[in-house]
Amino acid sequence: LLALRVCPRWEKAHFSFGRYLDSLLEARVAALGEKLQQDKGLDDESMRLWVLKRDRGCHRYLLDAMKEYGEALKIGDKHLHFILPRLLTIFFDFTSIQTDYESSPLHDRSENVDSNRDMNKSYAISLAKSQRDAHLIMSELIKT
């Protein structure tokens, strides 16, 4: 972070910070998912989707990593072989998540239906906003 402030046009600083944010994202998904797998018995992919759908911290890390990878690409192409595939993977994985929680097999079905409906609506709105931001980041990258 200090390197970004001191030398904002240094490709490696943006690349390294993007990788750091990406590793925080993966660690958060793994930590939240481990508990979820024990509680709900979900497979790895379902667990990952469930966490990415609902955790705003994951949304923040993901969007920030995309921004940093994008900044690194704007500055140079030294890390292109790593950044471009990872950036596209993050983007496509995240934006392909459906925001329709009511019909999801992961939808919580407990006795308090109204509370779950409100909670799911909140998650859906948060996810939709984050997905919109991801589209804006990619659109900005394409323009440059």
PDB file of C-alpha atoms in Angstrom:
ATOM      1  CA  LEU A   1       0.000   0.000   0.000  1.00  0.00           C
ATOM      2  CA  LEU A   2       2.860   2.358   0.786  1.00  0.00           C
ATOM      3  CA  ALA A   3       4.459   1.557  -2.570  1.00  0.00           C
ATOM      4  CA  LEU A   4       1.217   2.536  -4.309  1.00  0.00           C
ATOM      5  CA  ARG A   5       1.254   5.922  -2.593  1.00  0.00           C
ATOM      6  CA  VAL A   6       4.934   6.572  -3.217  1.00  0.00           C
ATOM      7  CA  CYS A   7       4.996   5.328  -6.796  1.00  0.00           C
ATOM      8  CA  PRO A   8       1.446   5.029  -8.179  1.00  0.00           C
ATOM      9  CA  ARG A   9       2.693   4.231 -11.713  1.00  0.00           C
ATOM     10  CA  TRP A  10       4.640   1.121 -10.629  1.00  0.00           C
ATOM     11  CA  GLU A  11       3.063  -1.921 -12.238  1.00  0.00           C
ATOM     12  CA  LYS A  12       4.533  -4.416  -9.776  1.00  0.00           C
ATOM     13  CA  ALA A  13       3.026  -2.575  -6.801  1.00  0.00           C
ATOM     14  CA  HIS A  14      -0.486  -2.811  -8.269  1.00  0.00           C
ATOM     15  CA  PHE A  15       0.087  -6.433  -9.277  1.00  0.00           C
ATOM     16  CA  SER A  16       1.392  -7.419  -5.839  1.00  0.00           C
ATOM     17  CA  PHE A  17      -1.392  -5.619  -4.008  1.00  0.00           C
ATOM     18  CA  GLY A  18      -3.950  -7.257  -6.311  1.00  0.00           C
ATOM     19  CA  ARG A  19      -2.504 -10.687  -5.534  1.00  0.00           C
ATOM     20  CA  TYR A  20      -2.577  -9.887  -1.829  1.00  0.00           C
ATOM     21  CA  LEU A  21      -6.258  -8.900  -2.016  1.00  0.00           C
ATOM     22  CA  ASP A  22      -6.942 -12.008  -4.084  1.00  0.00           C
ATOM     23  CA  SER A  23      -5.290 -14.160  -1.395  1.00  0.00           C
ATOM     24  CA  LEU A  24      -7.392 -12.438   1.288  1.00  0.00           C
ATOM     25  CA  LEU A  25     -10.490 -13.238  -0.755  1.00  0.00           C
ATOM     26  CA  GLU A  26      -9.556 -16.905  -1.075  1.00  0.00           C
ATOM     27  CA  ALA A  27      -8.654 -17.155   2.631  1.00  0.00           C
ATOM     28  CA  ARG A  28     -11.982 -15.578   3.614  1.00  0.00           C
ATOM     29  CA  VAL A  29     -13.928 -17.922   1.334  1.00  0.00           C
ATOM     30  CA  ALA A  30     -12.059 -20.902   2.763  1.00  0.00           C
ATOM     31  CA  ALA A  31     -12.562 -19.829   6.385  1.00  0.00           C
ATOM     32  CA  LEU A  32     -16.260 -19.072   6.013  1.00  0.00           C
ATOM     33  CA  GLY A  33     -16.772 -22.079   3.801  1.00  0.00           C
ATOM     34  CA  GLU A  34     -15.168 -24.523   6.215  1.00  0.00           C
ATOM     35  CA  LYS A  35     -17.742 -23.733   8.867  1.00  0.00           C
ATOM     36  CA  LEU A  36     -20.507 -23.839   6.272  1.00  0.00           C
ATOM     37  CA  GLN A  37     -19.432 -27.257   5.005  1.00  0.00           C
ATOM     38  CA  GLN A  38     -19.602 -28.625   8.525  1.00  0.00           C
ATOM     39  CA  ASP A  39     -23.008 -27.059   9.224  1.00  0.00           C
ATOM     40  CA  LYS A  40     -24.753 -27.669   5.897  1.00  0.00           C
ATOM     41  CA  GLY A  41     -22.721 -30.434   4.292  1.00  0.00           C
ATOM     42  CA  LEU A  42     -22.168 -28.588   1.000  1.00  0.00           C
ATOM     43  CA  ASP A  43     -19.620 -29.553  -1.634  1.00  0.00           C
ATOM     44  CA  ASP A  44     -16.725 -27.173  -2.405  1.00  0.00           C
ATOM     45  CA  GLU A  45     -18.325 -25.387  -5.363  1.00  0.00           C
ATOM     46  CA  SER A  46     -21.681 -24.876  -3.626  1.00  0.00           C
ATOM     47  CA  MET A  47     -19.891 -23.621  -0.542  1.00  0.00           C
ATOM     48  CA  ARG A  48     -17.850 -21.135  -2.598  1.00  0.00           C
ATOM     49  CA  LEU A  49     -20.956 -19.822  -4.338  1.00  0.00           C
ATOM     50  CA  TRP A  50     -22.855 -19.503  -1.061  1.00  0.00           C
ATOM     51  CA  VAL A  51     -20.036 -17.480   0.524  1.00  0.00           C
ATOM     52  CA  LEU A  52     -19.514 -15.271  -2.538  1.00  0.00           C
ATOM     53  CA  LYS A  53     -23.251 -14.587  -2.729  1.00  0.00           C
ATOM     54  CA  ARG A  54     -23.644 -13.500   0.849  1.00  0.00           C
ATOM     55  CA  ASP A  55     -20.409 -12.089   2.206  1.00  0.00           C
ATOM     56  CA  ARG A  56     -19.895  -8.383   1.613  1.00  0.00           C
ATOM     57  CA  GLY A  57     -16.261  -8.659   2.708  1.00  0.00           C
ATOM     58  CA  CYS A  58     -15.654 -11.066  -0.165  1.00  0.00           C
ATOM     59  CA  HIS A  59     -17.352  -8.626  -2.537  1.00  0.00           C
ATOM     60  CA  ARG A  60     -15.027  -5.844  -1.350  1.00  0.00           C
ATOM     61  CA  TYR A  61     -11.852  -7.940  -1.701  1.00  0.00           C
ATOM     62  CA  LEU A  62     -12.911  -9.177  -5.111  1.00  0.00           C
ATOM     63  CA  LEU A  63     -13.672  -5.710  -6.473  1.00  0.00           C
ATOM     64  CA  ASP A  64     -10.496  -4.219  -5.023  1.00  0.00           C
ATOM     65  CA  ALA A  65      -8.388  -7.042  -6.484  1.00  0.00           C
ATOM     66  CA  MET A  66      -9.998  -6.453  -9.885  1.00  0.00           C
ATOM     67  CA  LYS A  67      -9.177  -2.740  -9.659  1.00  0.00           C
ATOM     68  CA  GLU A  68      -5.549  -3.369  -8.763  1.00  0.00           C
ATOM     69  CA  TYR A  69      -5.096  -5.980 -11.485  1.00  0.00           C
ATOM     70  CA  GLY A  70      -6.659  -3.536 -13.924  1.00  0.00           C
ATOM     71  CA  GLU A  71      -4.334  -0.729 -12.846  1.00  0.00           C
ATOM     72  CA  ALA A  72      -1.344  -3.024 -13.334  1.00  0.00           C
ATOM     73  CA  LEU A  73      -2.543  -3.855 -16.851  1.00  0.00           C
ATOM     74  CA  LYS A  74      -2.995  -0.172 -17.679  1.00  0.00           C
ATOM     75  CA  ILE A  75       0.594   0.551 -16.671  1.00  0.00           C
ATOM     76  CA  GLY A  76       2.339  -2.372 -18.342  1.00  0.00           C
ATOM     77  CA  ASP A  77       2.182  -5.956 -19.551  1.00  0.00           C
ATOM     78  CA  LYS A  78       4.943  -7.628 -17.558  1.00  0.00           C
ATOM     79  CA  HIS A  79       2.431  -9.635 -15.476  1.00  0.00           C
ATOM     80  CA  LEU A  80      -0.143 -10.067 -18.230  1.00  0.00           C
ATOM     81  CA  HIS A  81       0.231 -13.870 -18.269  1.00  0.00           C
ATOM     82  CA  PHE A  82      -1.024 -14.034 -14.667  1.00  0.00           C
ATOM     83  CA  ILE A  83      -3.345 -11.036 -14.458  1.00  0.00           C
ATOM     84  CA  LEU A  84      -5.535 -11.525 -17.505  1.00  0.00           C
ATOM     85  CA  PRO A  85      -6.614 -15.126 -16.809  1.00  0.00           C
ATOM     86  CA  ARG A  86      -7.139 -14.402 -13.109  1.00  0.00           C
ATOM     87  CA  LEU A  87      -9.034 -11.183 -13.769  1.00  0.00           C
ATOM     88  CA  LEU A  88     -11.344 -12.911 -16.236  1.00  0.00           C
ATOM     89  CA  THR A  89     -11.861 -15.883 -13.910  1.00  0.00           C
ATOM     90  CA  ILE A  90     -12.767 -13.647 -10.984  1.00  0.00           C
ATOM     91  CA  PHE A  91     -15.079 -11.556 -13.135  1.00  0.00           C
ATOM     92  CA  PHE A  92     -16.908 -14.448 -14.798  1.00  0.00           C
ATOM     93  CA  ASP A  93     -17.208 -16.506 -11.610  1.00  0.00           C
ATOM     94  CA  PHE A  94     -18.602 -13.569  -9.674  1.00  0.00           C
ATOM     95  CA  THR A  95     -20.945 -12.124 -12.270  1.00  0.00           C
ATOM     96  CA  SER A  96     -22.399 -15.531 -13.144  1.00  0.00           C
ATOM     97  CA  ILE A  97     -23.820 -15.932  -9.634  1.00  0.00           C
ATOM     98  CA  GLN A  98     -27.583 -15.580  -9.771  1.00  0.00           C
ATOM     99  CA  THR A  99     -29.195 -13.135  -7.386  1.00  0.00           C
ATOM    100  CA  ASP A 100     -32.456 -15.101  -7.168  1.00  0.00           C
ATOM    101  CA  TYR A 101     -32.225 -16.543  -3.670  1.00  0.00           C
ATOM    102  CA  GLU A 102     -35.798 -17.708  -3.353  1.00  0.00           C
ATOM    103  CA  SER A 103     -35.349 -20.452  -5.953  1.00  0.00           C
ATOM    104  CA  SER A 104     -31.811 -21.363  -4.935  1.00  0.00           C
ATOM    105  CA  PRO A 105     -31.214 -24.826  -3.479  1.00  0.00           C
ATOM    106  CA  LEU A 106     -29.040 -23.059  -0.904  1.00  0.00           C
ATOM    107  CA  HIS A 107     -31.961 -20.911   0.227  1.00  0.00           C
ATOM    108  CA  ASP A 108     -32.390 -21.247   3.975  1.00  0.00           C
ATOM    109  CA  ARG A 109     -35.745 -22.794   4.809  1.00  0.00           C
ATOM    110  CA  SER A 110     -36.403 -22.289   8.484  1.00  0.00           C
ATOM    111  CA  GLU A 111     -39.495 -21.495  10.467  1.00  0.00           C
ATOM    112  CA  ASN A 112     -39.060 -17.737  10.237  1.00  0.00           C
ATOM    113  CA  VAL A 113     -39.848 -17.337   6.524  1.00  0.00           C
ATOM    114  CA  ASP A 114     -40.385 -13.552   6.555  1.00  0.00           C
ATOM    115  CA  SER A 115     -37.045 -12.940   8.244  1.00  0.00           C
ATOM    116  CA  ASN A 116     -35.266 -15.170   5.715  1.00  0.00           C
ATOM    117  CA  ARG A 117     -37.013 -13.441   2.809  1.00  0.00           C
ATOM    118  CA  ASP A 118     -35.840 -10.022   4.044  1.00  0.00           C
ATOM    119  CA  MET A 119     -32.326 -11.314   4.638  1.00  0.00           C
ATOM    120  CA  ASN A 120     -32.177 -12.937   1.205  1.00  0.00           C
ATOM    121  CA  LYS A 121     -33.437  -9.735  -0.402  1.00  0.00           C
ATOM    122  CA  SER A 122     -30.661  -7.814   1.357  1.00  0.00           C
ATOM    123  CA  TYR A 123     -28.058 -10.312   0.111  1.00  0.00           C
ATOM    124  CA  ALA A 124     -29.482 -10.127  -3.411  1.00  0.00           C
ATOM    125  CA  ILE A 125     -29.333  -6.327  -3.456  1.00  0.00           C
ATOM    126  CA  SER A 126     -25.769  -6.302  -2.131  1.00  0.00           C
ATOM    127  CA  LEU A 127     -24.693  -8.927  -4.655  1.00  0.00           C
ATOM    128  CA  ALA A 128     -26.369  -7.089  -7.540  1.00  0.00           C
ATOM    129  CA  LYS A 129     -24.618  -3.828  -6.592  1.00  0.00           C
ATOM    130  CA  SER A 130     -21.243  -5.570  -6.358  1.00  0.00           C
ATOM    131  CA  GLN A 131     -21.797  -7.324  -9.684  1.00  0.00           C
ATOM    132  CA  ARG A 132     -22.683  -3.972 -11.260  1.00  0.00           C
ATOM    133  CA  ASP A 133     -19.433  -2.553  -9.881  1.00  0.00           C
ATOM    134  CA  ALA A 134     -17.510  -5.496 -11.374  1.00  0.00           C
ATOM    135  CA  HIS A 135     -19.076  -4.757 -14.762  1.00  0.00           C
ATOM    136  CA  LEU A 136     -18.084  -1.094 -14.425  1.00  0.00           C
ATOM    137  CA  ILE A 137     -14.486  -2.039 -13.609  1.00  0.00           C
ATOM    138  CA  MET A 138     -14.266  -4.307 -16.644  1.00  0.00           C
ATOM    139  CA  SER A 139     -15.927  -1.703 -18.881  1.00  0.00           C
ATOM    140  CA  GLU A 140     -13.385   0.867 -17.767  1.00  0.00           C
ATOM    141  CA  LEU A 141     -10.538  -1.538 -18.511  1.00  0.00           C
ATOM    142  CA  ILE A 142     -11.863  -2.235 -21.982  1.00  0.00           C
ATOM    143  CA  LYS A 143     -12.043   1.497 -22.762  1.00  0.00           C
ATOM    144  CA  THR A 144      -8.360   2.030 -21.951  1.00  0.00           C
TER     145      THR A 144
END
